[in-house]
Amino acid sequence: VLEAGLGGRLDSTRVACGKIAVLTSIGLEHTELLGDTESKILREKLGILAPGATAVLGGISDKLISEAKDYCRALDVTVRVPAIRNDVVLPNLGRHYVENASLALDAARVYLKDAYDDSRALNVLRTRSWAGRMQKLCDDRGRFRFLLDGAHNTHAAIRLAETLESCFPGKKFPCIFGALKDKD
């Protein structure tokens, strides 16, 4: 199972010729390499696909889903657009992590077939976190002190702001932010 990283077509993961690829979102990032529109970036990311593979898509607009289906049809790639699940519980905050987990669960179901155990997968997700991504940091007494997140581009910063407003409505936060000069 592959996830399109920096590029897809030019990404190092392409050499693995995966049978399943997961595409979780498209943002205007690395535009000098991938293109200056979401459609161009989508095509670059879909370049990871091998003929006959399965693409699991989510977190992108209906327009991009339609473009992805057209691209995949020419490669004989099966496209899956699973629903976002309401039964996913994660240590990391944010709807976008539930969206990503929903796609990962669908990819696991396709890959593992009869060996897939949904209950077991959901239990594992409840106890695993992605360090540095909407991660709650607590003090020695277990009190929530800081929220650590690696949002480093416009797309990710918007999701961060949505999560803060959803989880902590009306609360103001001090913020330490760092990014390279090429970020908006």
Tab-separated table of C-alpha atoms in Angstrom:
chain	number	residue	atom	x	y	z
A	1	VAL	CA	0.000	0.000	0.000
A	2	LEU	CA	1.508	3.325	-1.057
A	3	GLU	CA	0.686	6.916	-0.260
A	4	ALA	CA	1.640	9.481	-2.853
A	5	GLY	CA	4.326	11.541	-1.121
A	6	LEU	CA	6.018	14.559	-2.643
A	7	GLY	CA	5.099	13.806	-6.208
A	8	GLY	CA	3.823	10.436	-7.220
A	9	ARG	CA	5.100	10.335	-10.792
A	10	LEU	CA	8.560	11.428	-9.605
A	11	ASP	CA	8.271	10.048	-6.060
A	12	SER	CA	10.621	7.334	-4.810
A	13	THR	CA	7.636	5.219	-3.698
A	14	ARG	CA	6.719	4.691	-7.361
A	15	VAL	CA	9.440	2.050	-7.745
A	16	ALA	CA	7.470	-0.233	-5.389
A	17	CYS	CA	4.675	-0.627	-8.000
A	18	GLY	CA	2.069	-0.879	-5.253
A	19	LYS	CA	-1.280	-2.541	-5.856
A	20	ILE	CA	-3.087	0.020	-3.696
A	21	ALA	CA	-2.437	3.764	-3.519
A	22	VAL	CA	-4.074	6.191	-1.068
A	23	LEU	CA	-4.509	9.864	-1.900
A	24	THR	CA	-5.755	11.896	1.060
A	25	SER	CA	-5.680	15.519	-0.036
A	26	ILE	CA	-4.382	18.012	-2.566
A	27	GLY	CA	-2.959	21.388	-1.616
A	28	LEU	CA	-0.848	23.956	-3.413
A	29	GLU	CA	2.478	22.669	-2.107
A	30	HIS	CA	5.756	22.129	-3.974
A	31	THR	CA	4.189	23.917	-6.933
A	32	GLU	CA	7.575	24.391	-8.591
A	33	LEU	CA	7.766	20.599	-9.008
A	34	LEU	CA	4.138	19.484	-9.116
A	35	GLY	CA	2.299	22.281	-10.918
A	36	ASP	CA	0.487	25.450	-9.993
A	37	THR	CA	-3.087	24.119	-9.896
A	38	GLU	CA	-4.776	21.380	-7.912
A	39	SER	CA	-5.548	19.534	-11.170
A	40	LYS	CA	-1.871	19.489	-12.186
A	41	ILE	CA	-0.828	18.343	-8.722
A	42	LEU	CA	-3.487	15.613	-8.791
A	43	ARG	CA	-2.113	14.255	-12.080
A	44	GLU	CA	1.418	14.235	-10.654
A	45	LYS	CA	0.264	12.406	-7.527
A	46	LEU	CA	-1.739	9.889	-9.563
A	47	GLY	CA	1.510	9.130	-11.388
A	48	ILE	CA	2.268	6.696	-8.580
A	49	LEU	CA	-0.367	4.297	-9.949
A	50	ALA	CA	0.501	1.160	-11.860
A	51	PRO	CA	-1.931	-0.368	-14.356
A	52	GLY	CA	-4.447	-2.611	-12.593
A	53	ALA	CA	-3.912	-1.014	-9.169
A	54	THR	CA	-6.582	0.311	-6.799
A	55	ALA	CA	-6.735	4.004	-5.892
A	56	VAL	CA	-8.392	4.973	-2.587
A	57	LEU	CA	-9.300	8.661	-2.745
A	58	GLY	CA	-10.635	11.155	-0.232
A	59	GLY	CA	-10.218	14.672	1.059
A	60	ILE	CA	-10.434	16.161	-2.431
A	61	SER	CA	-13.206	18.008	-4.261
A	62	ASP	CA	-15.822	16.312	-6.433
A	63	LYS	CA	-14.168	17.953	-9.451
A	64	LEU	CA	-10.827	16.349	-8.600
A	65	ILE	CA	-12.517	12.993	-7.905
A	66	SER	CA	-14.010	13.161	-11.410
A	67	GLU	CA	-10.617	14.019	-12.927
A	68	ALA	CA	-8.996	11.173	-10.978
A	69	LYS	CA	-11.607	8.698	-12.230
A	70	ASP	CA	-10.953	9.763	-15.840
A	71	TYR	CA	-7.193	9.366	-15.345
A	72	CYS	CA	-7.599	5.974	-13.663
A	73	ARG	CA	-9.970	4.643	-16.307
A	74	ALA	CA	-7.213	4.960	-18.910
A	75	LEU	CA	-4.876	2.864	-16.713
A	76	ASP	CA	-7.473	0.241	-15.776
A	77	VAL	CA	-7.154	1.370	-12.153
A	78	THR	CA	-10.043	0.711	-9.777
A	79	VAL	CA	-11.148	3.835	-7.892
A	80	ARG	CA	-12.611	3.718	-4.409
A	81	VAL	CA	-14.015	6.777	-2.625
A	82	PRO	CA	-15.007	5.452	0.805
A	83	ALA	CA	-17.327	7.305	3.142
A	84	ILE	CA	-15.808	9.022	6.146
A	85	ARG	CA	-16.502	6.777	9.101
A	86	ASN	CA	-18.143	7.981	12.306
A	87	ASP	CA	-16.784	5.148	14.466
A	88	VAL	CA	-13.093	6.066	14.243
A	89	VAL	CA	-11.584	7.308	17.517
A	90	LEU	CA	-8.031	8.652	17.422
A	91	PRO	CA	-5.659	10.237	19.957
A	92	ASN	CA	-4.842	12.979	17.426
A	93	LEU	CA	-7.334	15.815	17.202
A	94	GLY	CA	-8.942	16.841	13.931
A	95	ARG	CA	-11.519	15.663	11.466
A	96	HIS	CA	-8.822	15.336	8.803
A	97	TYR	CA	-7.200	12.509	10.773
A	98	VAL	CA	-10.530	10.679	10.896
A	99	GLU	CA	-10.797	11.202	7.131
A	100	ASN	CA	-7.293	9.804	6.597
A	101	ALA	CA	-7.946	6.861	8.913
A	102	SER	CA	-11.154	6.071	7.010
A	103	LEU	CA	-9.148	5.834	3.795
A	104	ALA	CA	-6.467	3.715	5.462
A	105	LEU	CA	-9.094	1.308	6.824
A	106	ASP	CA	-10.613	0.950	3.366
A	107	ALA	CA	-7.184	0.284	1.835
A	108	ALA	CA	-6.480	-2.307	4.541
A	109	ARG	CA	-9.813	-4.008	3.811
A	110	VAL	CA	-8.930	-4.218	0.094
A	111	TYR	CA	-5.401	-5.443	0.753
A	112	LEU	CA	-6.138	-7.969	3.507
A	113	LYS	CA	-9.468	-9.201	2.105
A	114	ASP	CA	-10.860	-11.930	4.403
A	115	ALA	CA	-8.041	-11.451	6.932
A	116	TYR	CA	-9.182	-7.867	7.628
A	117	ASP	CA	-10.694	-7.443	11.116
A	118	ASP	CA	-12.464	-4.083	11.417
A	119	SER	CA	-12.883	-4.288	15.187
A	120	ARG	CA	-9.198	-4.991	15.681
A	121	ALA	CA	-8.210	-2.184	13.297
A	122	LEU	CA	-10.407	0.317	15.160
A	123	ASN	CA	-8.921	-0.778	18.509
A	124	VAL	CA	-5.396	-0.261	17.194
A	125	LEU	CA	-6.269	3.219	15.917
A	126	ARG	CA	-7.645	4.192	19.352
A	127	THR	CA	-4.237	3.607	20.926
A	128	ARG	CA	-1.841	4.923	18.273
A	129	SER	CA	-0.982	8.527	17.608
A	130	TRP	CA	1.033	10.317	14.976
A	131	ALA	CA	3.675	12.237	16.896
A	132	GLY	CA	3.787	15.936	16.124
A	133	ARG	CA	0.395	15.999	14.408
A	134	MET	CA	-2.347	17.574	16.517
A	135	GLN	CA	-0.636	15.881	19.456
A	136	LYS	CA	-1.680	16.820	22.971
A	137	LEU	CA	1.303	17.266	25.277
A	138	CYS	CA	0.583	16.880	28.975
A	139	ASP	CA	2.530	17.707	32.112
A	140	ASP	CA	3.578	15.211	34.805
A	141	ARG	CA	0.078	15.319	36.296
A	142	GLY	CA	-1.565	14.514	32.985
A	143	ARG	CA	-2.874	18.045	32.420
A	144	PHE	CA	-3.058	19.228	28.831
A	145	ARG	CA	-0.383	21.904	28.356
A	146	PHE	CA	0.480	22.209	24.664
A	147	LEU	CA	-0.754	21.161	21.268
A	148	LEU	CA	1.993	20.183	18.841
A	149	ASP	CA	1.295	20.224	15.109
A	150	GLY	CA	3.454	20.281	12.009
A	151	ALA	CA	1.151	22.390	9.819
A	152	HIS	CA	3.611	24.053	7.454
A	153	ASN	CA	1.580	25.161	4.453
A	154	THR	CA	-1.669	27.000	3.794
A	155	HIS	CA	-3.737	23.835	3.345
A	156	ALA	CA	-2.523	22.327	6.636
A	157	ALA	CA	-2.856	25.629	8.523
A	158	ILE	CA	-6.508	25.864	7.455
A	159	ARG	CA	-7.148	22.344	8.792
A	160	LEU	CA	-5.345	23.281	12.027
A	161	ALA	CA	-7.547	26.372	12.454
A	162	GLU	CA	-10.697	24.307	11.759
A	163	THR	CA	-9.647	21.757	14.380
A	164	LEU	CA	-8.857	24.385	17.014
A	165	GLU	CA	-12.232	26.066	16.469
A	166	SER	CA	-14.043	22.717	16.576
A	167	CYS	CA	-12.267	21.310	19.646
A	168	PHE	CA	-11.723	24.570	21.557
A	169	PRO	CA	-14.449	26.999	20.391
A	170	GLY	CA	-13.636	30.637	21.116
A	171	LYS	CA	-10.338	29.832	22.881
A	172	LYS	CA	-7.244	31.844	21.973
A	173	PHE	CA	-3.879	30.117	21.723
A	174	PRO	CA	-0.323	31.424	21.773
A	175	CYS	CA	1.454	30.043	18.726
A	176	ILE	CA	5.040	29.338	17.797
A	177	PHE	CA	5.309	28.947	14.031
A	178	GLY	CA	8.213	28.204	11.767
A	179	ALA	CA	8.396	27.587	8.021
A	180	LEU	CA	10.752	27.960	5.114
A	181	LYS	CA	10.702	31.151	3.036
A	182	ASP	CA	8.884	29.420	0.179
A	183	LYS	CA	5.681	28.991	2.240
A	184	ASP	CA	2.791	31.461	1.882
